[in-house]
């Protein structure tokens, strides 16, 4: 169901505008605007963009959310009027968390986070201990760069609205404008960049500019599908020693070369 007609009426009334004033403000012919508000026509993409910018409301919300029943002032507003989807709860008032699976990871990183249709098709999980006033999502882990988590792990993460809220040394899910999704330990280096560190020293740190970051989510817990053995946590395990030696050899080769 599309809510664009009802939302146009509600947004206009909230500003105490007449239909003529709203149409003039968006530089639309009055008769065409009335058809949108009466539900006779659905605005095309270019008109939706005009409406979105006029009311500072994302197209997602204009089309798919009944704004009369949604506290939009409390939603997380991003650039270009994009939003993080509203926080939803089940009948018991528990937070519902979207699950980004390994299969959905590439699509999410490539812009699915801004696509209402993509996000609405994801499965959800209810986690009663999460703060109902915060936005959470669950992300898959790839590889072995952040032990003890591996490709059978999922990170539960809380949305970080401002890059300045990132705390050095904590772990985060980072979504970049280069369509990457990684789980790393972050550090600010004072040059409008973050250094992304792996807990597995075999993987070298690297930098990402603030301007290259689409989203950051702070670690809030994890879901594990593997029963870890004690050696997974031991710094003296054979695997850990081998990886450390491999990293040292690579570093020596780079220095010599």
JSON list of C-alpha atoms in Angstrom, two decimals:
[
{"chain": "A", "resi": 1, "resn": "UNK", "atom": "CA", "xyz": [0.00, 0.00, 0.00]},
{"chain": "A", "resi": 2, "resn": "UNK", "atom": "CA", "xyz": [1.22, 3.49, -0.88]},
{"chain": "A", "resi": 3, "resn": "UNK", "atom": "CA", "xyz": [0.55, 6.36, 1.53]},
{"chain": "A", "resi": 4, "resn": "UNK", "atom": "CA", "xyz": [1.65, 9.24, -0.70]},
{"chain": "A", "resi": 5, "resn": "UNK", "atom": "CA", "xyz": [-1.81, 10.85, -0.98]},
{"chain": "A", "resi": 6, "resn": "UNK", "atom": "CA", "xyz": [-2.51, 10.78, 2.77]},
{"chain": "A", "resi": 7, "resn": "UNK", "atom": "CA", "xyz": [1.04, 11.90, 3.51]},
{"chain": "A", "resi": 8, "resn": "UNK", "atom": "CA", "xyz": [0.75, 14.89, 1.18]},
{"chain": "A", "resi": 9, "resn": "UNK", "atom": "CA", "xyz": [-2.43, 16.01, 2.95]},
{"chain": "A", "resi": 10, "resn": "UNK", "atom": "CA", "xyz": [-0.89, 15.52, 6.39]},
{"chain": "A", "resi": 11, "resn": "UNK", "atom": "CA", "xyz": [2.38, 17.30, 5.58]},
{"chain": "A", "resi": 12, "resn": "UNK", "atom": "CA", "xyz": [0.54, 20.22, 4.03]},
{"chain": "A", "resi": 13, "resn": "UNK", "atom": "CA", "xyz": [-1.82, 20.57, 7.00]},
{"chain": "A", "resi": 14, "resn": "UNK", "atom": "CA", "xyz": [1.12, 20.36, 9.42]},
{"chain": "A", "resi": 15, "resn": "UNK", "atom": "CA", "xyz": [2.54, 23.48, 7.76]},
{"chain": "A", "resi": 16, "resn": "UNK", "atom": "CA", "xyz": [-0.90, 25.15, 7.55]},
{"chain": "A", "resi": 17, "resn": "UNK", "atom": "CA", "xyz": [-0.60, 25.48, 3.78]},
{"chain": "A", "resi": 18, "resn": "UNK", "atom": "CA", "xyz": [-3.34, 25.64, 1.19]},
{"chain": "A", "resi": 19, "resn": "UNK", "atom": "CA", "xyz": [-3.15, 23.36, -1.83]},
{"chain": "A", "resi": 20, "resn": "UNK", "atom": "CA", "xyz": [-2.19, 26.37, -3.94]},
{"chain": "A", "resi": 21, "resn": "UNK", "atom": "CA", "xyz": [0.63, 27.33, -1.55]},
{"chain": "A", "resi": 22, "resn": "UNK", "atom": "CA", "xyz": [1.99, 23.78, -1.48]},
{"chain": "A", "resi": 23, "resn": "UNK", "atom": "CA", "xyz": [1.86, 23.50, -5.27]},
{"chain": "A", "resi": 24, "resn": "UNK", "atom": "CA", "xyz": [3.55, 26.88, -5.69]},
{"chain": "A", "resi": 25, "resn": "UNK", "atom": "CA", "xyz": [6.25, 25.94, -3.19]},
{"chain": "A", "resi": 26, "resn": "UNK", "atom": "CA", "xyz": [7.08, 22.83, -5.21]},
{"chain": "A", "resi": 27, "resn": "UNK", "atom": "CA", "xyz": [6.62, 24.68, -8.53]},
{"chain": "A", "resi": 28, "resn": "UNK", "atom": "CA", "xyz": [3.93, 22.23, -9.63]},
{"chain": "A", "resi": 29, "resn": "UNK", "atom": "CA", "xyz": [0.69, 23.04, -11.48]},
{"chain": "A", "resi": 30, "resn": "UNK", "atom": "CA", "xyz": [-2.19, 23.10, -8.99]},
{"chain": "A", "resi": 31, "resn": "UNK", "atom": "CA", "xyz": [-4.38, 20.68, -10.94]},
{"chain": "A", "resi": 32, "resn": "UNK", "atom": "CA", "xyz": [-1.56, 18.14, -11.13]},
{"chain": "A", "resi": 33, "resn": "UNK", "atom": "CA", "xyz": [-0.78, 18.50, -7.42]},
{"chain": "A", "resi": 34, "resn": "UNK", "atom": "CA", "xyz": [-4.45, 17.95, -6.51]},
{"chain": "A", "resi": 35, "resn": "UNK", "atom": "CA", "xyz": [-4.47, 14.63, -8.38]},
{"chain": "A", "resi": 36, "resn": "UNK", "atom": "CA", "xyz": [-1.55, 13.45, -6.24]},
{"chain": "A", "resi": 37, "resn": "UNK", "atom": "CA", "xyz": [-3.23, 14.51, -3.02]},
{"chain": "A", "resi": 38, "resn": "UNK", "atom": "CA", "xyz": [-6.58, 12.98, -3.99]},
{"chain": "A", "resi": 39, "resn": "UNK", "atom": "CA", "xyz": [-4.89, 9.72, -4.94]},
{"chain": "A", "resi": 40, "resn": "UNK", "atom": "CA", "xyz": [-5.91, 9.88, -8.60]},
{"chain": "A", "resi": 41, "resn": "UNK", "atom": "CA", "xyz": [-2.28, 9.79, -9.79]},
{"chain": "A", "resi": 42, "resn": "UNK", "atom": "CA", "xyz": [1.01, 8.70, -8.22]},
{"chain": "A", "resi": 43, "resn": "UNK", "atom": "CA", "xyz": [3.85, 11.22, -8.60]},
{"chain": "A", "resi": 44, "resn": "UNK", "atom": "CA", "xyz": [6.64, 10.11, -10.98]},
{"chain": "A", "resi": 45, "resn": "UNK", "atom": "CA", "xyz": [10.20, 9.75, -9.69]},
{"chain": "A", "resi": 46, "resn": "UNK", "atom": "CA", "xyz": [11.27, 13.30, -10.53]},
{"chain": "A", "resi": 47, "resn": "UNK", "atom": "CA", "xyz": [8.23, 14.75, -8.73]},
{"chain": "A", "resi": 48, "resn": "UNK", "atom": "CA", "xyz": [8.78, 12.52, -5.70]},
{"chain": "A", "resi": 49, "resn": "UNK", "atom": "CA", "xyz": [12.28, 13.97, -5.49]},
{"chain": "A", "resi": 50, "resn": "UNK", "atom": "CA", "xyz": [10.83, 17.51, -5.52]},
{"chain": "A", "resi": 51, "resn": "UNK", "atom": "CA", "xyz": [8.34, 16.63, -2.77]},
{"chain": "A", "resi": 52, "resn": "UNK", "atom": "CA", "xyz": [11.05, 14.93, -0.73]},
{"chain": "A", "resi": 53, "resn": "UNK", "atom": "CA", "xyz": [13.28, 17.99, -0.83]},
{"chain": "A", "resi": 54, "resn": "UNK", "atom": "CA", "xyz": [10.41, 20.37, -0.14]},
{"chain": "A", "resi": 55, "resn": "UNK", "atom": "CA", "xyz": [9.31, 18.60, 3.04]},
{"chain": "A", "resi": 56, "resn": "UNK", "atom": "CA", "xyz": [12.75, 17.21, 3.97]},
{"chain": "A", "resi": 57, "resn": "UNK", "atom": "CA", "xyz": [11.26, 13.71, 4.11]},
{"chain": "A", "resi": 58, "resn": "UNK", "atom": "CA", "xyz": [12.76, 10.65, 2.44]},
{"chain": "A", "resi": 59, "resn": "UNK", "atom": "CA", "xyz": [10.96, 9.12, -0.53]},
{"chain": "A", "resi": 60, "resn": "UNK", "atom": "CA", "xyz": [10.87, 5.85, 1.47]},
{"chain": "A", "resi": 61, "resn": "UNK", "atom": "CA", "xyz": [8.67, 7.48, 4.06]},
{"chain": "A", "resi": 62, "resn": "UNK", "atom": "CA", "xyz": [6.52, 9.40, 1.60]},
{"chain": "A", "resi": 63, "resn": "UNK", "atom": "CA", "xyz": [5.54, 6.23, -0.19]},
{"chain": "A", "resi": 64, "resn": "UNK", "atom": "CA", "xyz": [5.47, 3.47, 2.37]},
{"chain": "A", "resi": 65, "resn": "UNK", "atom": "CA", "xyz": [4.93, 4.85, 5.88]},
{"chain": "A", "resi": 66, "resn": "UNK", "atom": "CA", "xyz": [1.75, 6.41, 7.25]},
{"chain": "A", "resi": 67, "resn": "UNK", "atom": "CA", "xyz": [3.27, 9.63, 8.59]},
{"chain": "A", "resi": 68, "resn": "UNK", "atom": "CA", "xyz": [0.11, 10.37, 10.60]},
{"chain": "A", "resi": 69, "resn": "UNK", "atom": "CA", "xyz": [1.01, 7.44, 12.85]},
{"chain": "A", "resi": 70, "resn": "UNK", "atom": "CA", "xyz": [4.82, 7.70, 12.80]},
{"chain": "A", "resi": 71, "resn": "UNK", "atom": "CA", "xyz": [6.90, 9.99, 15.07]},
{"chain": "A", "resi": 72, "resn": "UNK", "atom": "CA", "xyz": [9.10, 11.16, 12.19]},
{"chain": "A", "resi": 73, "resn": "UNK", "atom": "CA", "xyz": [10.83, 13.78, 14.34]},
{"chain": "A", "resi": 74, "resn": "UNK", "atom": "CA", "xyz": [12.55, 10.91, 16.19]},
{"chain": "A", "resi": 75, "resn": "UNK", "atom": "CA", "xyz": [13.81, 9.08, 13.11]},
{"chain": "A", "resi": 76, "resn": "UNK", "atom": "CA", "xyz": [17.50, 9.15, 12.25]},
{"chain": "A", "resi": 77, "resn": "UNK", "atom": "CA", "xyz": [17.88, 11.61, 9.38]},
{"chain": "A", "resi": 78, "resn": "UNK", "atom": "CA", "xyz": [20.85, 11.12, 7.05]},
{"chain": "A", "resi": 79, "resn": "UNK", "atom": "CA", "xyz": [22.15, 13.02, 4.02]},
{"chain": "A", "resi": 80, "resn": "UNK", "atom": "CA", "xyz": [19.75, 13.58, 1.10]},
{"chain": "A", "resi": 81, "resn": "UNK", "atom": "CA", "xyz": [16.80, 12.96, 3.44]},
{"chain": "A", "resi": 82, "resn": "UNK", "atom": "CA", "xyz": [17.70, 9.26, 3.66]},
{"chain": "A", "resi": 83, "resn": "UNK", "atom": "CA", "xyz": [16.75, 7.54, 6.88]},
{"chain": "A", "resi": 84, "resn": "UNK", "atom": "CA", "xyz": [17.57, 4.47, 8.86]},
{"chain": "A", "resi": 85, "resn": "UNK", "atom": "CA", "xyz": [14.32, 2.50, 8.84]},
{"chain": "A", "resi": 86, "resn": "UNK", "atom": "CA", "xyz": [12.09, 3.22, 11.84]},
{"chain": "A", "resi": 87, "resn": "UNK", "atom": "CA", "xyz": [12.72, 1.23, 15.01]},
{"chain": "A", "resi": 88, "resn": "UNK", "atom": "CA", "xyz": [10.06, -1.46, 15.17]},
{"chain": "A", "resi": 89, "resn": "UNK", "atom": "CA", "xyz": [8.95, -3.63, 18.08]},
{"chain": "A", "resi": 90, "resn": "UNK", "atom": "CA", "xyz": [6.83, -6.76, 18.41]},
{"chain": "A", "resi": 91, "resn": "UNK", "atom": "CA", "xyz": [3.62, -7.15, 20.40]},
{"chain": "A", "resi": 92, "resn": "UNK", "atom": "CA", "xyz": [5.64, -7.50, 23.61]},
{"chain": "A", "resi": 93, "resn": "UNK", "atom": "CA", "xyz": [7.46, -4.23, 22.94]},
{"chain": "A", "resi": 94, "resn": "UNK", "atom": "CA", "xyz": [10.74, -5.96, 22.13]},
{"chain": "A", "resi": 95, "resn": "UNK", "atom": "CA", "xyz": [13.12, -4.54, 19.54]},
{"chain": "A", "resi": 96, "resn": "UNK", "atom": "CA", "xyz": [12.95, -6.17, 16.09]},
{"chain": "A", "resi": 97, "resn": "UNK", "atom": "CA", "xyz": [16.35, -6.35, 14.43]},
{"chain": "A", "resi": 98, "resn": "UNK", "atom": "CA", "xyz": [16.92, -6.80, 10.68]},
{"chain": "A", "resi": 99, "resn": "UNK", "atom": "CA", "xyz": [19.22, -9.69, 9.79]},
{"chain": "A", "resi": 100, "resn": "UNK", "atom": "CA", "xyz": [21.71, -9.08, 6.98]},
{"chain": "A", "resi": 101, "resn": "UNK", "atom": "CA", "xyz": [22.64, -12.58, 5.82]},
{"chain": "A", "resi": 102, "resn": "UNK", "atom": "CA", "xyz": [25.75, -13.58, 3.87]},
{"chain": "A", "resi": 103, "resn": "UNK", "atom": "CA", "xyz": [23.51, -13.77, 0.79]},
{"chain": "A", "resi": 104, "resn": "UNK", "atom": "CA", "xyz": [22.19, -10.23, 1.36]},
{"chain": "A", "resi": 105, "resn": "UNK", "atom": "CA", "xyz": [25.55, -8.72, 2.33]},
{"chain": "A", "resi": 106, "resn": "UNK", "atom": "CA", "xyz": [26.64, -7.62, -1.15]},
{"chain": "A", "resi": 107, "resn": "UNK", "atom": "CA", "xyz": [23.26, -6.06, -1.90]},
{"chain": "A", "resi": 108, "resn": "UNK", "atom": "CA", "xyz": [23.21, -4.19, 1.40]},
{"chain": "A", "resi": 109, "resn": "UNK", "atom": "CA", "xyz": [26.73, -2.82, 0.94]},
{"chain": "A", "resi": 110, "resn": "UNK", "atom": "CA", "xyz": [25.93, -1.77, -2.63]},
{"chain": "A", "resi": 111, "resn": "UNK", "atom": "CA", "xyz": [23.18, 0.54, -1.43]},
{"chain": "A", "resi": 112, "resn": "UNK", "atom": "CA", "xyz": [20.49, -1.78, -0.13]},
{"chain": "A", "resi": 113, "resn": "UNK", "atom": "CA", "xyz": [20.62, 0.11, 3.18]},
{"chain": "A", "resi": 114, "resn": "UNK", "atom": "CA", "xyz": [18.88, 3.00, 1.39]},
{"chain": "A", "resi": 115, "resn": "UNK", "atom": "CA", "xyz": [16.38, 0.81, -0.48]},
{"chain": "A", "resi": 116, "resn": "UNK", "atom": "CA", "xyz": [13.12, 0.36, 1.41]},
{"chain": "A", "resi": 117, "resn": "UNK", "atom": "CA", "xyz": [12.06, -2.61, -0.71]},
{"chain": "A", "resi": 118, "resn": "UNK", "atom": "CA", "xyz": [15.36, -4.39, -0.10]},
{"chain": "A", "resi": 119, "resn": "UNK", "atom": "CA", "xyz": [15.26, -3.75, 3.64]},
{"chain": "A", "resi": 120, "resn": "UNK", "atom": "CA", "xyz": [11.61, -4.69, 4.05]},
{"chain": "A", "resi": 121, "resn": "UNK", "atom": "CA", "xyz": [12.28, -8.18, 2.66]},
{"chain": "A", "resi": 122, "resn": "UNK", "atom": "CA", "xyz": [14.86, -9.04, 5.33]},
{"chain": "A", "resi": 123, "resn": "UNK", "atom": "CA", "xyz": [14.10, -11.40, 8.19]},
{"chain": "A", "resi": 124, "resn": "UNK", "atom": "CA", "xyz": [13.94, -10.06, 11.75]},
{"chain": "A", "resi": 125, "resn": "UNK", "atom": "CA", "xyz": [14.91, -11.31, 15.15]},
{"chain": "A", "resi": 126, "resn": "UNK", "atom": "CA", "xyz": [13.61, -10.22, 18.55]},
{"chain": "A", "resi": 127, "resn": "UNK", "atom": "CA", "xyz": [16.25, -9.54, 21.20]},
{"chain": "A", "resi": 128, "resn": "UNK", "atom": "CA", "xyz": [14.57, -8.42, 24.44]},
{"chain": "A", "resi": 129, "resn": "UNK", "atom": "CA", "xyz": [17.71, -7.01, 26.09]},
{"chain": "A", "resi": 130, "resn": "UNK", "atom": "CA", "xyz": [18.31, -4.34, 23.44]},
{"chain": "A", "resi": 131, "resn": "UNK", "atom": "CA", "xyz": [17.49, -0.70, 24.09]},
{"chain": "A", "resi": 132, "resn": "UNK", "atom": "CA", "xyz": [14.14, 0.05, 22.42]},
{"chain": "A", "resi": 133, "resn": "UNK", "atom": "CA", "xyz": [15.27, 3.63, 21.71]},
{"chain": "A", "resi": 134, "resn": "UNK", "atom": "CA", "xyz": [18.28, 2.56, 19.64]},
{"chain": "A", "resi": 135, "resn": "UNK", "atom": "CA", "xyz": [18.46, 1.17, 16.10]},
{"chain": "A", "resi": 136, "resn": "UNK", "atom": "CA", "xyz": [20.12, -2.24, 15.70]},
{"chain": "A", "resi": 137, "resn": "UNK", "atom": "CA", "xyz": [20.95, -4.59, 12.84]},
{"chain": "A", "resi": 138, "resn": "UNK", "atom": "CA", "xyz": [22.68, -7.96, 12.62]},
{"chain": "A", "resi": 139, "resn": "UNK", "atom": "CA", "xyz": [25.58, -8.38, 10.19]},
{"chain": "A", "resi": 140, "resn": "UNK", "atom": "CA", "xyz": [27.53, -11.45, 9.00]},
{"chain": "A", "resi": 141, "resn": "UNK", "atom": "CA", "xyz": [31.25, -11.89, 9.60]},
{"chain": "A", "resi": 142, "resn": "UNK", "atom": "CA", "xyz": [33.62, -13.00, 6.83]},
{"chain": "A", "resi": 143, "resn": "UNK", "atom": "CA", "xyz": [36.99, -14.65, 7.26]},
{"chain": "A", "resi": 144, "resn": "UNK", "atom": "CA", "xyz": [39.11, -14.94, 10.39]},
{"chain": "A", "resi": 145, "resn": "UNK", "atom": "CA", "xyz": [40.44, -11.42, 10.84]},
{"chain": "A", "resi": 146, "resn": "UNK", "atom": "CA", "xyz": [38.51, -10.81, 14.09]},
{"chain": "A", "resi": 147, "resn": "UNK", "atom": "CA", "xyz": [38.81, -13.93, 16.27]},
{"chain": "A", "resi": 148, "resn": "UNK", "atom": "CA", "xyz": [37.00, -15.57, 17.92]},
{"chain": "A", "resi": 149, "resn": "UNK", "atom": "CA", "xyz": [34.36, -14.49, 15.38]},
{"chain": "A", "resi": 150, "resn": "UNK", "atom": "CA", "xyz": [34.44, -16.17, 11.98]},
{"chain": "A", "resi": 151, "resn": "UNK", "atom": "CA", "xyz": [32.22, -16.82, 8.96]},
{"chain": "A", "resi": 152, "resn": "UNK", "atom": "CA", "xyz": [29.69, -18.58, 11.19]},
{"chain": "A", "resi": 153, "resn": "UNK", "atom": "CA", "xyz": [29.27, -15.51, 13.40]},
{"chain": "A", "resi": 154, "resn": "UNK", "atom": "CA", "xyz": [26.81, -12.62, 13.27]},
{"chain": "A", "resi": 155, "resn": "UNK", "atom": "CA", "xyz": [27.50, -9.25, 14.88]},
{"chain": "A", "resi": 156, "resn": "UNK", "atom": "CA", "xyz": [24.62, -7.41, 16.54]},
{"chain": "A", "resi": 157, "resn": "UNK", "atom": "CA", "xyz": [25.38, -3.72, 16.12]},
{"chain": "A", "resi": 158, "resn": "UNK", "atom": "CA", "xyz": [23.91, -0.36, 17.12]},
{"chain": "A", "resi": 159, "resn": "UNK", "atom": "CA", "xyz": [23.66, 2.45, 14.58]},
{"chain": "A", "resi": 160, "resn": "UNK", "atom": "CA", "xyz": [26.15, 5.31, 15.10]},
{"chain": "A", "resi": 161, "resn": "UNK", "atom": "CA", "xyz": [24.69, 8.59, 13.90]},
{"chain": "A", "resi": 162, "resn": "UNK", "atom": "CA", "xyz": [27.82, 10.75, 14.17]},
{"chain": "A", "resi": 163, "resn": "UNK", "atom": "CA", "xyz": [31.39, 9.76, 13.30]},
{"chain": "A", "resi": 164, "resn": "UNK", "atom": "CA", "xyz": [32.53, 11.76, 16.29]},
{"chain": "A", "resi": 165, "resn": "UNK", "atom": "CA", "xyz": [30.80, 9.23, 18.54]},
{"chain": "A", "resi": 166, "resn": "UNK", "atom": "CA", "xyz": [33.20, 6.48, 17.47]},
{"chain": "A", "resi": 167, "resn": "UNK", "atom": "CA", "xyz": [35.40, 5.43, 20.40]},
{"chain": "A", "resi": 168, "resn": "UNK", "atom": "CA", "xyz": [39.02, 4.43, 19.77]},
{"chain": "A", "resi": 169, "resn": "UNK", "atom": "CA", "xyz": [39.66, 0.75, 20.30]},
{"chain": "A", "resi": 170, "resn": "UNK", "atom": "CA", "xyz": [36.05, -0.40, 20.01]},
{"chain": "A", "resi": 171, "resn": "UNK", "atom": "CA", "xyz": [34.83, -2.67, 17.21]},
{"chain": "A", "resi": 172, "resn": "UNK", "atom": "CA", "xyz": [32.39, -1.59, 14.51]},
{"chain": "A", "resi": 173, "resn": "UNK", "atom": "CA", "xyz": [30.69, -2.72, 11.34]},
{"chain": "A", "resi": 174, "resn": "UNK", "atom": "CA", "xyz": [31.76, -0.25, 8.63]},
{"chain": "A", "resi": 175, "resn": "UNK", "atom": "CA", "xyz": [29.88, 0.23, 5.35]},
{"chain": "A", "resi": 176, "resn": "UNK", "atom": "CA", "xyz": [31.82, 2.22, 2.76]},
{"chain": "A", "resi": 177, "resn": "UNK", "atom": "CA", "xyz": [30.80, 4.05, -0.38]},
{"chain": "A", "resi": 178, "resn": "UNK", "atom": "CA", "xyz": [32.99, 1.52, -2.22]},
{"chain": "A", "resi": 179, "resn": "UNK", "atom": "CA", "xyz": [30.39, -1.18, -1.46]},
{"chain": "A", "resi": 180, "resn": "UNK", "atom": "CA", "xyz": [32.43, -2.81, 1.29]},
{"chain": "A", "resi": 181, "resn": "UNK", "atom": "CA", "xyz": [31.19, -4.19, 4.61]},
{"chain": "A", "resi": 182, "resn": "UNK", "atom": "CA", "xyz": [33.84, -5.01, 7.22]},
{"chain": "A", "resi": 183, "resn": "UNK", "atom": "CA", "xyz": [34.02, -5.70, 10.94]},
{"chain": "A", "resi": 184, "resn": "UNK", "atom": "CA", "xyz": [37.10, -4.02, 12.45]},
{"chain": "A", "resi": 185, "resn": "UNK", "atom": "CA", "xyz": [38.56, -2.26, 15.48]},
{"chain": "A", "resi": 186, "resn": "UNK", "atom": "CA", "xyz": [38.63, 1.49, 14.81]},
{"chain": "A", "resi": 187, "resn": "UNK", "atom": "CA", "xyz": [41.00, 4.28, 15.74]},
{"chain": "A", "resi": 188, "resn": "UNK", "atom": "CA", "xyz": [40.89, 7.95, 14.77]},
{"chain": "A", "resi": 189, "resn": "UNK", "atom": "CA", "xyz": [44.19, 9.36, 13.57]},
{"chain": "A", "resi": 190, "resn": "UNK", "atom": "CA", "xyz": [43.36, 13.06, 13.43]},
{"chain": "A", "resi": 191, "resn": "UNK", "atom": "CA", "xyz": [43.35, 13.33, 9.63]},
{"chain": "A", "resi": 192, "resn": "UNK", "atom": "CA", "xyz": [39.65, 12.78, 8.93]},
{"chain": "A", "resi": 193, "resn": "UNK", "atom": "CA", "xyz": [40.32, 9.08, 8.55]},
{"chain": "A", "resi": 194, "resn": "UNK", "atom": "CA", "xyz": [39.87, 5.95, 10.61]},
{"chain": "A", "resi": 195, "resn": "UNK", "atom": "CA", "xyz": [42.47, 3.24, 10.93]},
{"chain": "A", "resi": 196, "resn": "UNK", "atom": "CA", "xyz": [40.80, -0.15, 10.65]},
{"chain": "A", "resi": 197, "resn": "UNK", "atom": "CA", "xyz": [42.59, -2.83, 12.64]},
{"chain": "A", "resi": 198, "resn": "UNK", "atom": "CA", "xyz": [42.15, -6.60, 12.69]},
{"chain": "A", "resi": 199, "resn": "UNK", "atom": "CA", "xyz": [42.61, -8.50, 15.92]},
{"chain": "A", "resi": 200, "resn": "UNK", "atom": "CA", "xyz": [44.34, -11.20, 13.88]},
{"chain": "A", "resi": 201, "resn": "UNK", "atom": "CA", "xyz": [47.78, -9.65, 13.34]},
{"chain": "A", "resi": 202, "resn": "UNK", "atom": "CA", "xyz": [48.18, -11.51, 10.05]},
{"chain": "A", "resi": 203, "resn": "UNK", "atom": "CA", "xyz": [46.00, -8.78, 8.52]},
{"chain": "A", "resi": 204, "resn": "UNK", "atom": "CA", "xyz": [47.53, -5.33, 8.27]},
{"chain": "A", "resi": 205, "resn": "UNK", "atom": "CA", "xyz": [45.72, -2.14, 9.36]},
{"chain": "A", "resi": 206, "resn": "UNK", "atom": "CA", "xyz": [44.47, 0.22, 6.67]},
{"chain": "A", "resi": 207, "resn": "UNK", "atom": "CA", "xyz": [42.82, 3.62, 6.52]},
{"chain": "A", "resi": 208, "resn": "UNK", "atom": "CA", "xyz": [39.39, 4.75, 5.37]},
{"chain": "A", "resi": 209, "resn": "UNK", "atom": "CA", "xyz": [38.48, 8.42, 4.90]},
{"chain": "A", "resi": 210, "resn": "UNK", "atom": "CA", "xyz": [35.42, 9.81, 6.66]},
{"chain": "A", "resi": 211, "resn": "UNK", "atom": "CA", "xyz": [34.04, 10.78, 3.24]},
{"chain": "A", "resi": 212, "resn": "UNK", "atom": "CA", "xyz": [34.16, 7.12, 2.17]},
{"chain": "A", "resi": 213, "resn": "UNK", "atom": "CA", "xyz": [31.94, 5.93, 5.01]},
{"chain": "A", "resi": 214, "resn": "UNK", "atom": "CA", "xyz": [28.26, 5.32, 4.36]},
{"chain": "A", "resi": 215, "resn": "UNK", "atom": "CA", "xyz": [27.33, 3.80, 7.73]},
{"chain": "A", "resi": 216, "resn": "UNK", "atom": "CA", "xyz": [28.95, 2.75, 11.01]},
{"chain": "A", "resi": 217, "resn": "UNK", "atom": "CA", "xyz": [27.40, 0.32, 13.51]},
{"chain": "A", "resi": 218, "resn": "UNK", "atom": "CA", "xyz": [28.86, -0.26, 16.97]},
{"chain": "A", "resi": 219, "resn": "UNK", "atom": "CA", "xyz": [29.29, -3.79, 18.32]},
{"chain": "A", "resi": 220, "resn": "UNK", "atom": "CA", "xyz": [26.52, -4.67, 20.78]},
{"chain": "A", "resi": 221, "resn": "UNK", "atom": "CA", "xyz": [26.80, -8.46, 20.88]},
{"chain": "A", "resi": 222, "resn": "UNK", "atom": "CA", "xyz": [27.18, -11.49, 18.68]},
{"chain": "A", "resi": 223, "resn": "UNK", "atom": "CA", "xyz": [25.41, -14.67, 17.62]},
{"chain": "A", "resi": 224, "resn": "UNK", "atom": "CA", "xyz": [27.70, -17.66, 17.24]},
{"chain": "A", "resi": 225, "resn": "UNK", "atom": "CA", "xyz": [26.92, -20.88, 15.36]},
{"chain": "A", "resi": 226, "resn": "UNK", "atom": "CA", "xyz": [30.07, -22.67, 16.44]},
{"chain": "A", "resi": 227, "resn": "UNK", "atom": "CA", "xyz": [31.10, -24.07, 19.81]},
{"chain": "A", "resi": 228, "resn": "UNK", "atom": "CA", "xyz": [34.56, -22.58, 20.26]},
{"chain": "A", "resi": 229, "resn": "UNK", "atom": "CA", "xyz": [37.33, -24.75, 21.63]},
{"chain": "A", "resi": 230, "resn": "UNK", "atom": "CA", "xyz": [39.69, -23.28, 24.24]},
{"chain": "A", "resi": 231, "resn": "UNK", "atom": "CA", "xyz": [42.55, -22.98, 21.78]},
{"chain": "A", "resi": 232, "resn": "UNK", "atom": "CA", "xyz": [40.54, -20.51, 19.74]},
{"chain": "A", "resi": 233, "resn": "UNK", "atom": "CA", "xyz": [41.07, -18.04, 22.55]},
{"chain": "A", "resi": 234, "resn": "UNK", "atom": "CA", "xyz": [44.70, -18.88, 23.23]},
{"chain": "A", "resi": 235, "resn": "UNK", "atom": "CA", "xyz": [47.39, -16.52, 22.00]},
{"chain": "A", "resi": 236, "resn": "UNK", "atom": "CA", "xyz": [49.78, -19.48, 22.12]},
{"chain": "A", "resi": 237, "resn": "UNK", "atom": "CA", "xyz": [47.76, -21.70, 19.82]},
{"chain": "A", "resi": 238, "resn": "UNK", "atom": "CA", "xyz": [49.61, -23.17, 16.85]},
{"chain": "A", "resi": 239, "resn": "UNK", "atom": "CA", "xyz": [47.38, -21.34, 14.41]},
{"chain": "A", "resi": 240, "resn": "UNK", "atom": "CA", "xyz": [48.05, -18.01, 16.10]},
{"chain": "A", "resi": 241, "resn": "UNK", "atom": "CA", "xyz": [51.78, -18.57, 16.09]},
{"chain": "A", "resi": 242, "resn": "UNK", "atom": "CA", "xyz": [51.78, -19.46, 12.38]},
{"chain": "A", "resi": 243, "resn": "UNK", "atom": "CA", "xyz": [49.78, -16.38, 11.45]},
{"chain": "A", "resi": 244, "resn": "UNK", "atom": "CA", "xyz": [52.04, -14.16, 13.51]},
{"chain": "A", "resi": 245, "resn": "UNK", "atom": "CA", "xyz": [55.12, -15.60, 11.78]},
{"chain": "A", "resi": 246, "resn": "UNK", "atom": "CA", "xyz": [53.53, -15.11, 8.37]},
{"chain": "A", "resi": 247, "resn": "UNK", "atom": "CA", "xyz": [52.83, -11.48, 9.21]},
{"chain": "A", "resi": 248, "resn": "UNK", "atom": "CA", "xyz": [56.38, -10.91, 10.43]},
{"chain": "A", "resi": 249, "resn": "UNK", "atom": "CA", "xyz": [57.84, -12.49, 7.26]},
{"chain": "A", "resi": 250, "resn": "UNK", "atom": "CA", "xyz": [55.68, -10.30, 5.02]},
{"chain": "A", "resi": 251, "resn": "UNK", "atom": "CA", "xyz": [56.72, -7.19, 6.93]},
{"chain": "A", "resi": 252, "resn": "UNK", "atom": "CA", "xyz": [60.43, -8.10, 6.64]},
{"chain": "A", "resi": 253, "resn": "UNK", "atom": "CA", "xyz": [60.08, -8.71, 2.90]},
{"chain": "A", "resi": 254, "resn": "UNK", "atom": "CA", "xyz": [58.43, -5.32, 2.40]},
{"chain": "A", "resi": 255, "resn": "UNK", "atom": "CA", "xyz": [61.17, -3.55, 4.32]},
{"chain": "A", "resi": 256, "resn": "UNK", "atom": "CA", "xyz": [63.87, -5.30, 2.29]},
{"chain": "A", "resi": 257, "resn": "UNK", "atom": "CA", "xyz": [62.08, -4.66, -1.00]}
]
